[in-house]
Coordinates of C-alpha atoms in Angstrom, one line a residue:
Chain A
M97 CA -22.3 -9.8 24.2
E98 CA -24.4 -11.1 22.4
D99 CA -26.3 -9.2 19.9
S100 CA -29.1 -10.9 20.5
A101 CA -28.5 -10.3 24.3
I102 CA -28.3 -6.3 23.2
L103 CA -31.2 -6.4 22.2
D104 CA -33.5 -7.6 25.1
L105 CA -31.3 -5.0 27.6
Y106 CA -32.8 -2.1 24.5
F107 CA -36.2 -3.8 24.7
D108 CA -36.0 -4.3 28.6
R109 CA -35.3 -0.6 28.3
D110 CA -32.3 -1.1 30.5
E111 CA -29.8 1.5 30.2
K112 CA -26.9 -1.5 30.1
G113 CA -27.0 -2.4 26.4
L114 CA -26.6 1.5 25.5
L115 CA -23.4 0.2 27.3
Y116 CA -22.9 -2.9 25.7
A117 CA -23.3 -1.0 22.7
A118 CA -21.0 1.5 22.8
A119 CA -18.2 -0.8 23.6
K120 CA -19.1 -3.6 21.3
Y121 CA -19.5 -1.2 18.4
G122 CA -18.2 2.0 19.3
R123 CA -15.0 2.5 17.4
Y124 CA -16.6 0.8 14.0
C125 CA -18.8 3.3 14.3
A126 CA -17.2 6.0 15.1
A127 CA -14.1 4.9 12.5
I128 CA -17.5 5.5 9.7
A129 CA -18.4 8.9 11.2
N130 CA -14.5 9.8 11.0
N131 CA -14.1 8.9 7.7
L132 CA -17.2 11.1 6.2
L133 CA -16.2 14.0 9.0
G134 CA -12.8 14.1 9.3
S135 CA -13.7 15.2 12.1
A136 CA -12.6 13.4 15.9
E137 CA -15.1 16.2 18.1
D138 CA -18.0 16.0 15.3
A139 CA -17.5 11.7 14.8
D140 CA -17.8 11.6 18.8
E141 CA -21.2 14.1 18.2
C142 CA -21.9 11.7 15.9
V143 CA -21.7 8.9 17.8
N144 CA -23.3 9.2 20.5
D145 CA -26.3 10.8 18.5
T146 CA -26.5 6.9 17.1
W147 CA -26.5 5.2 20.5
L148 CA -29.9 8.1 21.5
H149 CA -31.8 7.3 17.9
S150 CA -30.7 3.4 18.5
W151 CA -32.7 3.5 21.8
Q152 CA -35.3 5.5 19.9
A153 CA -35.4 3.4 17.2
I154 CA -35.1 -0.4 19.4
P155 CA -38.1 -1.0 20.0
P156 CA -39.9 -1.0 18.4
A157 CA -37.4 -1.8 15.6
R158 CA -35.3 -5.5 16.4
P159 CA -32.6 -6.0 13.7
G160 CA -31.1 -8.6 12.0
K161 CA -28.0 -7.5 12.2
L162 CA -27.2 -5.1 15.3
R163 CA -23.2 -3.7 13.5
L164 CA -25.2 -3.0 10.3
Y165 CA -28.0 -1.3 12.0
L166 CA -25.3 1.0 13.7
G167 CA -23.3 1.5 11.2
R168 CA -26.1 2.3 8.8
L169 CA -27.4 4.9 11.7
C170 CA -24.6 6.4 12.2
R171 CA -23.6 6.8 8.3
N172 CA -26.6 8.1 7.8
L173 CA -26.5 10.7 11.3
A174 CA -23.0 11.5 9.4
I175 CA -24.5 12.6 6.3
D176 CA -27.1 15.4 8.2
R177 CA -23.9 16.4 9.6
L178 CA -22.8 16.9 6.8
R179 CA -25.8 18.6 5.2
A180 CA -25.9 20.6 8.1
R181 CA -22.5 22.4 7.4
G182 CA -22.8 23.6 4.0
A183 CA -21.0 23.0 0.7
Q184 CA -17.7 24.8 2.2
K185 CA -17.2 22.8 5.3
R186 CA -17.4 19.2 3.8
G187 CA -13.8 17.8 5.2
P188 CA -12.4 14.0 3.3
A189 CA -16.4 14.1 2.0
A190 CA -15.7 16.8 -0.1
L191 CA -13.9 14.5 -2.5
L192 CA -16.1 11.9 -1.9
L193 CA -19.4 13.9 -3.6
D194 CA -17.0 15.1 -6.0
E195 CA -15.8 11.2 -7.2
L196 CA -20.1 10.6 -6.8
A197 CA -21.2 13.5 -8.9
E198 CA -19.6 10.8 -11.8
C199 CA -22.4 8.9 -11.8
L200 CA -24.5 12.2 -12.4
T201 CA -26.2 13.9 -15.0
G202 CA -25.6 17.6 -13.3
S203 CA -28.7 18.0 -15.3
D204 CA -30.6 18.1 -11.2
D205 CA -33.6 19.1 -11.1
P206 CA -35.3 19.4 -7.3
E207 CA -38.5 18.6 -8.3
A208 CA -37.5 15.1 -9.6
E209 CA -38.7 12.3 -6.6
F210 CA -35.9 10.7 -5.4
D211 CA -36.1 7.6 -3.3
A212 CA -33.5 6.6 -1.3
A213 CA -34.8 3.6 -0.3
E214 CA -35.3 2.7 -4.1
T215 CA -32.5 3.6 -5.5
G216 CA -30.4 1.8 -2.8
R217 CA -32.2 -0.5 -4.1
L218 CA -30.9 -0.8 -7.2
I219 CA -27.3 0.1 -6.5
S220 CA -27.4 -2.9 -4.7
T221 CA -28.5 -5.1 -7.6
F222 CA -26.1 -2.9 -10.0
L223 CA -22.8 -4.4 -7.2
E224 CA -24.7 -7.8 -7.5
G225 CA -23.9 -8.1 -11.1
C226 CA -19.8 -6.8 -10.3
D227 CA -17.0 -8.4 -9.9
Q228 CA -16.6 -9.6 -6.2
T229 CA -12.7 -6.7 -6.5
S230 CA -15.3 -4.0 -7.8
R231 CA -17.8 -4.7 -5.1
C232 CA -15.3 -4.6 -2.3
L233 CA -13.5 -1.4 -3.3
F234 CA -17.1 0.4 -4.1
V235 CA -18.3 0.0 -0.8
R236 CA -15.5 0.5 0.7
R237 CA -15.5 3.9 -0.3
Y238 CA -19.3 5.2 -1.0
W239 CA -20.3 3.2 1.9
Y240 CA -17.6 3.3 4.6
G241 CA -15.9 5.7 2.9
D242 CA -12.0 4.5 3.7
S243 CA -9.5 5.8 1.4
V244 CA -8.6 5.1 -2.2
E245 CA -5.3 3.3 -0.4
D246 CA -7.1 1.9 2.7
C247 CA -10.1 0.5 0.6
A248 CA -6.8 -1.4 -1.9
R249 CA -4.9 -2.9 1.5
H250 CA -8.9 -4.2 2.2
C251 CA -9.1 -5.3 -1.2
G252 CA -5.5 -6.7 -1.8
V253 CA -4.9 -5.2 -4.6
T254 CA -3.2 -1.8 -5.9
V255 CA -3.6 1.6 -4.7
S256 CA -3.8 2.6 -9.2
A257 CA -5.5 -0.6 -9.7
A258 CA -8.8 -0.1 -7.2
K259 CA -8.8 3.7 -8.4
S260 CA -9.2 2.6 -12.7
S261 CA -12.0 0.1 -10.7
L262 CA -13.5 2.3 -9.0
F263 CA -13.5 4.6 -11.8
R264 CA -15.1 2.1 -15.0
T265 CA -17.3 1.0 -11.2
R266 CA -18.5 5.0 -11.3
G267 CA -19.2 4.9 -15.1
R268 CA -21.2 1.9 -15.2
L269 CA -23.5 2.3 -12.8
K270 CA -24.3 6.1 -14.2
A271 CA -24.8 4.2 -16.9
Q272 CA -27.4 1.7 -15.1
L273 CA -28.8 4.4 -13.6
Q274 CA -29.6 6.2 -16.1
K275 CA -31.4 3.0 -17.7
E276 CA -33.4 2.6 -14.9
G277 CA -35.0 5.6 -15.5
V278 CA -33.5 7.2 -12.1
P279 CA -32.9 10.7 -12.3
V280 CA -29.8 11.9 -11.9
Chain B
M170 CA -30.2 13.9 -8.0
N171 CA -26.9 15.7 -6.0
S172 CA -24.2 13.9 -5.0
E173 CA -24.9 13.5 -0.9
Q174 CA -28.2 11.9 -2.1
L175 CA -26.5 9.4 -3.9
L176 CA -24.0 8.9 -1.0
E177 CA -27.4 8.6 0.5
A178 CA -29.0 5.7 -1.5
I179 CA -25.9 3.9 -1.4
G180 CA -26.7 3.5 2.5
H181 CA -29.6 1.1 1.6
I182 CA -27.0 -0.9 0.1
D183 CA -28.1 -4.6 0.8
D184 CA -26.4 -6.0 4.1
A185 CA -24.7 -9.2 2.0
C186 CA -22.7 -6.7 -0.2
L187 CA -21.7 -4.7 3.3
E188 CA -20.4 -8.2 4.5
E189 CA -18.3 -8.6 2.2
A190 CA -16.8 -5.6 2.4
E191 CA -16.0 -6.2 5.7
R192 CA -14.1 -9.3 4.9
P193 CA -10.0 -8.5 4.4
K194 CA -8.9 -9.9 1.1
A195 CA -5.7 -9.2 1.7
K196 CA -4.1 -12.6 4.6
K197 CA -1.0 -12.1 5.3
T198 CA 0.6 -15.2 3.5
F199 CA 4.3 -15.7 3.2
F200 CA 4.0 -15.1 -1.0
S201 CA 2.1 -11.3 -0.5
L202 CA 3.7 -10.3 2.3
G203 CA 0.8 -9.1 4.1
R204 CA 0.7 -5.1 4.6
Q205 CA 4.8 -4.5 4.2
R206 CA 4.7 -3.6 0.7
W207 CA 7.8 -2.3 0.5
L208 CA 8.8 -6.1 1.1
R209 CA 7.9 -6.7 -2.7
P210 CA 9.9 -4.5 -4.5
V211 CA 12.6 -5.5 -2.6
A212 CA 12.1 -9.4 -3.1
A213 CA 11.3 -9.0 -6.7
A214 CA 15.1 -7.1 -6.4
A215 CA 16.4 -10.0 -4.7
C216 CA 15.2 -12.2 -6.9
V217 CA 16.2 -10.6 -10.2
L218 CA 20.0 -10.5 -8.7
L219 CA 19.5 -14.4 -7.6
V220 CA 18.4 -15.2 -11.3
G221 CA 21.2 -12.3 -12.4
A222 CA 23.7 -14.4 -10.8
V223 CA 23.1 -18.0 -11.4
A224 CA 22.6 -16.8 -15.6
V225 CA 26.4 -15.7 -15.0
R226 CA 27.9 -18.5 -13.6
T227 CA 25.9 -20.3 -16.0
V228 CA 26.9 -18.4 -19.2
S229 CA 30.8 -18.0 -17.8
G230 CA 30.4 -22.2 -16.9
A231 CA 29.4 -23.2 -20.2
R232 CA 32.2 -20.7 -22.2
G233 CA 35.5 -22.0 -20.0
G234 CA 34.4 -23.3 -17.4
K235 CA 33.6 -26.9 -16.0
Y236 CA 32.2 -29.2 -18.5
D237 CA 31.2 -32.4 -17.6
Y238 CA 31.6 -34.5 -21.1
S239 CA 29.9 -37.5 -19.3
S240 CA 26.9 -35.8 -20.1
A241 CA 27.5 -33.7 -22.4
S242 CA 28.0 -36.6 -25.1
S243 CA 26.7 -40.0 -24.5
S244 CA 29.8 -41.7 -27.0
A245 CA 31.9 -39.6 -24.3
A246 CA 31.1 -41.4 -21.7
V247 CA 34.0 -42.5 -19.7
A248 CA 33.8 -45.8 -18.4
A249 CA 36.1 -49.1 -18.0
G250 CA 37.1 -50.9 -21.1
E251 CA 39.9 -50.7 -23.3
T252 CA 43.3 -48.1 -22.1
V253 CA 44.5 -46.0 -23.9
G254 CA 47.2 -43.5 -23.0
G255 CA 46.3 -44.2 -19.2
A256 CA 42.7 -43.7 -20.0
Y257 CA 39.8 -45.9 -19.7
Y258 CA 37.3 -45.9 -23.4
D259 CA 34.6 -47.5 -23.9
G260 CA 32.4 -45.8 -26.6
G261 CA 34.5 -43.2 -25.8
T262 CA 36.9 -43.0 -29.0
Y263 CA 35.3 -42.3 -31.9
E264 CA 37.0 -44.0 -35.4
S265 CA 36.1 -43.4 -39.3
T266 CA 39.0 -44.9 -40.9
T267 CA 41.9 -45.8 -38.3
D268 CA 42.0 -48.7 -35.8
S269 CA 40.5 -48.7 -32.8
A270 CA 43.0 -46.6 -29.8
A271 CA 43.6 -49.1 -27.4
D272 CA 45.4 -50.9 -31.1
W273 CA 47.6 -47.6 -31.7
D274 CA 50.9 -48.3 -29.9
D275 CA 50.7 -52.2 -31.6
Y276 CA 52.4 -50.2 -34.7
E277 CA 54.5 -47.2 -36.3
Y278 CA 53.4 -45.4 -39.2
D279 CA 55.8 -44.1 -41.9
V280 CA 54.1 -42.0 -44.2
D281 CA 56.1 -39.2 -44.0
M282 CA 56.4 -38.6 -48.1
A283 CA 59.0 -36.1 -47.9
E284 CA 61.4 -38.6 -47.3
A285 CA 60.2 -41.4 -49.4
P286 CA 61.5 -42.6 -52.3
A287 CA 59.8 -41.9 -55.6
E288 CA 57.6 -44.6 -56.7
P289 CA 56.0 -45.9 -59.3
M290 CA 52.4 -44.6 -59.4
P291 CA 50.0 -48.2 -57.9
A292 CA 47.6 -50.1 -59.5
P293 CA 43.7 -48.8 -58.8
E294 CA 42.8 -52.0 -56.8
E295 CA 46.1 -50.7 -54.8
A296 CA 45.0 -47.7 -54.4
S297 CA 41.9 -48.6 -53.2
A298 CA 43.2 -51.4 -51.0
G299 CA 44.9 -49.1 -49.3
T300 CA 42.5 -48.3 -46.6
S301 CA 41.4 -51.4 -45.8
A302 CA 45.3 -52.1 -45.2
V303 CA 45.0 -49.6 -42.6
N304 CA 42.0 -50.3 -40.8
D305 CA 43.3 -54.1 -40.5
A306 CA 46.5 -52.2 -39.2
K307 CA 47.8 -55.2 -37.5
G308 CA 49.5 -57.6 -39.8
V309 CA 49.9 -55.1 -42.7
D310 CA 52.8 -55.4 -44.9
P311 CA 55.3 -51.4 -43.7
A312 CA 56.2 -51.5 -47.5
R313 CA 52.4 -51.2 -49.4
Q314 CA 51.6 -48.7 -46.2
T315 CA 54.5 -46.9 -47.7
S316 CA 53.0 -46.1 -50.4
R317 CA 49.4 -44.7 -48.7
K318 CA 49.7 -41.1 -48.6
I319 CA 47.1 -40.3 -45.6
I320 CA 46.6 -38.2 -43.8
Y321 CA 45.4 -38.4 -40.0
T322 CA 43.7 -36.1 -37.9
A323 CA 42.6 -36.9 -34.2
E324 CA 40.3 -34.4 -31.6
L325 CA 41.5 -35.2 -28.1
N326 CA 39.5 -34.1 -25.2
M327 CA 41.9 -33.4 -21.4
E328 CA 41.3 -32.4 -18.1
S329 CA 43.0 -32.5 -15.8
T330 CA 42.8 -31.6 -11.7
D331 CA 46.7 -29.7 -12.2
Y332 CA 45.9 -28.0 -15.1
D333 CA 49.6 -25.9 -15.1
D334 CA 51.7 -29.2 -14.1
G335 CA 49.5 -31.6 -16.7
L336 CA 50.2 -28.3 -19.8
T337 CA 53.7 -28.1 -20.0
R338 CA 54.0 -31.1 -19.8
L339 CA 51.8 -32.2 -22.6
L340 CA 53.6 -29.1 -25.1
A341 CA 57.1 -31.0 -23.7
L342 CA 55.7 -34.3 -25.2
L343 CA 54.4 -32.7 -28.4
E344 CA 57.3 -30.7 -28.9
S345 CA 59.6 -34.2 -28.0
R346 CA 58.0 -35.9 -30.7
G347 CA 59.3 -33.1 -33.5
G348 CA 55.6 -31.4 -33.4
Y349 CA 54.5 -27.9 -32.9
M350 CA 51.7 -26.0 -31.7
E351 CA 49.6 -24.2 -34.9
A352 CA 47.3 -22.1 -33.5
C353 CA 45.8 -21.9 -29.8
S354 CA 43.9 -19.4 -28.0
E355 CA 42.7 -20.4 -23.7
G356 CA 41.0 -18.6 -21.1
G357 CA 39.4 -18.4 -17.5
T358 CA 40.5 -18.3 -14.6
R359 CA 43.0 -20.0 -12.0
E360 CA 40.5 -18.1 -9.4
N361 CA 37.3 -20.0 -10.8
G362 CA 39.3 -23.0 -11.7
N363 CA 38.3 -22.8 -14.8
R364 CA 41.3 -22.5 -17.4
W365 CA 40.9 -23.9 -21.2
Y366 CA 43.4 -25.0 -23.3
N367 CA 42.5 -24.8 -27.2
A368 CA 45.4 -25.7 -29.9
T369 CA 46.0 -26.8 -33.1
L370 CA 48.8 -28.5 -32.8
R371 CA 50.7 -30.4 -36.0
I372 CA 53.1 -33.3 -35.5
P373 CA 55.0 -35.5 -37.7
S374 CA 53.1 -38.4 -38.9
S375 CA 55.8 -40.8 -37.0
A376 CA 55.4 -39.6 -34.0
Y377 CA 51.5 -39.3 -34.9
S378 CA 50.0 -42.6 -32.9
G379 CA 53.1 -42.5 -29.7
F380 CA 52.1 -38.6 -29.2
L381 CA 48.4 -39.7 -28.5
S382 CA 49.4 -42.7 -26.3
A383 CA 52.2 -40.6 -24.0
A384 CA 49.2 -38.0 -23.8
G385 CA 46.9 -39.3 -21.5
D386 CA 50.5 -39.0 -19.0
C387 CA 49.8 -35.8 -19.1
G388 CA 45.9 -36.1 -18.1
N389 CA 42.6 -37.6 -18.1
V390 CA 41.4 -38.3 -21.6
T391 CA 38.1 -37.5 -21.9
W392 CA 37.5 -37.7 -25.8
L393 CA 39.6 -38.9 -28.7
S394 CA 37.9 -38.9 -32.2
Q395 CA 40.4 -40.1 -34.8
S396 CA 39.7 -39.6 -38.3
S397 CA 42.5 -40.3 -41.5
R398 CA 41.5 -38.8 -45.4
D399 CA 43.3 -41.7 -47.9
V400 CA 44.5 -39.1 -50.8
T401 CA 46.8 -41.7 -52.3
L402 CA 44.7 -41.1 -55.9
D403 CA 44.6 -37.4 -55.4
Y404 CA 48.3 -36.9 -54.3
V405 CA 49.0 -39.9 -57.7
D406 CA 47.1 -38.4 -60.1
L407 CA 49.1 -34.3 -59.0
E408 CA 52.3 -36.3 -59.7
A409 CA 51.3 -37.3 -63.1
R410 CA 49.8 -34.5 -63.8
I411 CA 53.0 -31.9 -62.9
S412 CA 55.5 -35.4 -64.2
S413 CA 53.5 -34.6 -67.5
L414 CA 53.5 -31.0 -67.7
K415 CA 57.0 -31.0 -66.6
T416 CA 57.5 -33.5 -70.0
Q417 CA 55.4 -30.5 -71.8
R418 CA 57.5 -27.6 -71.1
D419 CA 60.5 -30.2 -71.4
R420 CA 58.8 -30.4 -75.3
L421 CA 58.1 -26.6 -75.4
D422 CA 62.3 -25.3 -74.2
E423 CA 63.2 -27.8 -76.8
L424 CA 60.8 -26.0 -79.8
A425 CA 62.2 -22.6 -78.5
A426 CA 65.3 -23.4 -79.0
R427 CA 64.5 -24.7 -83.2
A428 CA 62.4 -21.7 -83.5
E429 CA 63.4 -20.4 -86.8
T430 CA 61.0 -17.1 -86.6
V431 CA 60.2 -14.3 -83.7
E432 CA 56.4 -15.2 -84.1
D433 CA 57.0 -19.5 -83.8
L434 CA 59.3 -18.6 -80.5
I435 CA 56.0 -16.2 -78.9
A436 CA 53.2 -19.1 -79.4
I437 CA 56.3 -21.2 -78.0
Q438 CA 56.4 -18.9 -74.6
Q439 CA 52.7 -18.5 -74.5
Q440 CA 52.7 -22.0 -74.1
L441 CA 55.0 -22.5 -71.9
S442 CA 54.5 -19.5 -70.0
E443 CA 51.0 -21.6 -69.1
V444 CA 52.3 -24.4 -69.2
E445 CA 54.5 -22.9 -66.2
Y446 CA 51.7 -21.8 -63.9
R447 CA 50.0 -25.0 -64.5
L448 CA 52.9 -26.6 -62.9
E449 CA 53.9 -24.2 -60.6
S450 CA 49.8 -24.4 -59.4
Y451 CA 49.9 -28.4 -58.9
A452 CA 53.4 -28.3 -57.0
S453 CA 52.2 -26.2 -54.6
Q454 CA 48.8 -28.7 -54.4
L455 CA 51.0 -31.4 -54.2
R456 CA 53.3 -29.7 -51.5
V457 CA 50.9 -29.0 -48.9
M458 CA 49.4 -32.1 -49.5
E459 CA 53.0 -33.5 -48.8
N460 CA 52.6 -31.2 -45.3
Q461 CA 49.3 -32.5 -44.2
V462 CA 50.4 -36.2 -44.5
S463 CA 53.3 -36.2 -43.3
M464 CA 52.1 -33.8 -40.5
S465 CA 48.8 -34.9 -38.6
T466 CA 46.3 -32.7 -37.3
V467 CA 45.7 -33.2 -33.4
Y468 CA 42.5 -30.3 -32.1
L469 CA 43.4 -30.4 -28.4
D470 CA 41.0 -29.5 -25.8
Y471 CA 42.6 -28.9 -22.7
R472 CA 40.7 -28.1 -19.4
E473 CA 40.7 -27.7 -16.0
V474 CA 39.1 -28.8 -13.4
S475 CA 38.4 -29.7 -9.6
I476 CA 37.5 -33.3 -10.1
T477 CA 38.4 -35.6 -12.7
T478 CA 35.8 -37.8 -14.8
P479 CA 35.7 -41.3 -13.6
T480 CA 37.6 -44.2 -15.2
T481 CA 34.8 -46.5 -14.1
R482 CA 30.7 -47.2 -14.4
T483 CA 30.2 -48.8 -11.6
F484 CA 26.9 -47.1 -10.5
T485 CA 28.3 -45.8 -6.9
Q486 CA 31.3 -44.1 -8.5
R487 CA 28.8 -42.9 -10.9
L488 CA 26.9 -41.3 -8.3
G489 CA 30.3 -40.3 -6.2
Y490 CA 30.6 -38.1 -9.0
A491 CA 27.3 -36.5 -9.9
L492 CA 27.0 -36.3 -5.9
A493 CA 30.9 -34.6 -5.8
N494 CA 29.7 -32.6 -9.6
G495 CA 26.9 -31.6 -8.1
W496 CA 28.0 -29.9 -4.6
E497 CA 30.9 -28.9 -6.6
N498 CA 28.9 -26.5 -9.0
F499 CA 26.9 -25.5 -6.5
V500 CA 29.5 -24.4 -3.9
H501 CA 31.3 -22.4 -7.2
D502 CA 27.2 -21.2 -7.8
V503 CA 26.5 -20.0 -4.1
Q504 CA 30.9 -18.1 -4.5
D505 CA 29.6 -16.1 -7.4
L506 CA 26.5 -15.3 -5.9
I507 CA 28.2 -13.9 -3.4
L508 CA 31.2 -12.6 -5.1
S509 CA 28.3 -11.0 -7.8
I510 CA 26.7 -9.4 -4.7
G511 CA 30.3 -8.4 -3.8
Y512 CA 29.9 -6.4 -7.1
S513 CA 26.5 -4.9 -6.9
L514 CA 27.1 -3.9 -3.2
P515 CA 27.8 0.0 -3.7
V516 CA 24.4 -0.3 -5.9
L517 CA 23.1 -1.7 -3.6
V518 CA 23.3 0.2 -0.9
L519 CA 22.0 2.6 -2.7
L520 CA 19.7 1.5 -3.8
A521 CA 18.3 0.5 -0.4
A522 CA 18.8 4.1 0.8
A523 CA 16.6 4.8 -2.0
V524 CA 14.2 2.8 -0.9
I525 CA 14.1 3.1 3.0
A526 CA 13.8 7.2 1.8
G527 CA 10.9 7.0 0.2
I528 CA 9.3 4.6 2.9
V529 CA 9.6 6.6 4.8
V530 CA 8.6 9.6 2.5
W531 CA 5.3 7.8 2.3
K532 CA 4.7 6.7 5.8
K533 CA 5.4 10.7 6.6
R534 CA 2.7 11.4 4.0
S535 CA 0.2 8.5 5.1
R536 CA -0.1 10.1 8.5
K537 CA -0.4 13.3 7.3
N538 CA -3.4 12.3 5.6
K539 CA -5.1 10.3 8.1

């Protein structure tokens, strides 16, 4: 079924829209959740929460790309779950967060104002300046939460090349965020 | 900002970036071998083996294997033309001071100076005319030619499909003409059909031309290069020096016989020993020269081939030869490749076992990680 048809069902408050969305994007969302949470059970719950939140958000929202919208929702819910788990039970995301910590200076100021959307825009701008392979690797690794091996296979490079590319991209991102005055 | 917040911020990146990242780049093509990356080292190893085998084949072929004379030298191109000893030439025979190979049968040289009577020193004009007299061999005065001291040298390249028989007959021919083999080396293998025999043959000058003519019956002559060097002046000069020294020696002997004091005798003896030394040196040079004049030298290169170089040069025949030779080379190369793989099979089996073990371990690990 076309995304527009599914959205029409959402707008008509027809629960079939949820069924069609789950059938079409269930595995996609489950993969993202599983990559971040590392648990099939938690991932299922996360995906179910995704349908619930999407049902609440649509309408009034009418996303242009339903797949990415649902993916973002699922990813955010997975991050919320990660936060709720605490530092000890982060699973595969622990490695991801450790890598991202390299982009930070470590001088975390709780009072500093954090604007996720604005930082996301800066990161988008930064990624536009990167080459396609680096951009692809970065997004696969830190948005989708793929393992480095899967990232490398997806982007058509060797694992060692993927690792070194990600390392360089993190270093450049850190410098860029500092340059833009983001409190890292 | 902490890493969780950064992870959250990354969630806000553009849809375009996400869509781009969703498109897989590693397309399964013949060359990339898709997801089966383990095939790459295997394919690379196979390529290395193939290249190595071809390289080995090429090197071994260059050392002692088949060699296409017709392509190696334009002047060696064999084609329809004059016949020398059963083979055909066009410009294949290189002459320096001798006449064409086709005329070798028409006259016989008699330059065996060991048996030649002593002659008075020829006039310079006569000596200089000697070379041209040889060049115009037909109709030359044998008496004049006898006075010439000429060293003949030839390079003879031959090939045969029946290597053993041809070479045996050639060496028998050499012996029957009074020649001998001075040095030789041989190589190649019967299995590969690439045996070769390089030799320095010495043959009486009187039988030189006859030998070259008859050599054509013992194989296919692909190259014949002849040269001659007129050493008459050097020879006569040496003879004159020897004669002069002999005269000096006789005079010194007479003086020594008539010497009245010991001092005179010692001085004469010193001069006499010096003269004797020079006399021996010149005599030695003369003997070497006489040997070179009386015994001509033929540098032989005899090779085993499966297809002889064609003796005509019509396009069809040349094409047929090229195709046949090309096919022959291809078959040899493939055989060598298979043999090379056979030789390295134990190593390949070990390598394959190691690769398979590595793949199994890698797959197990990746499953565990998932």
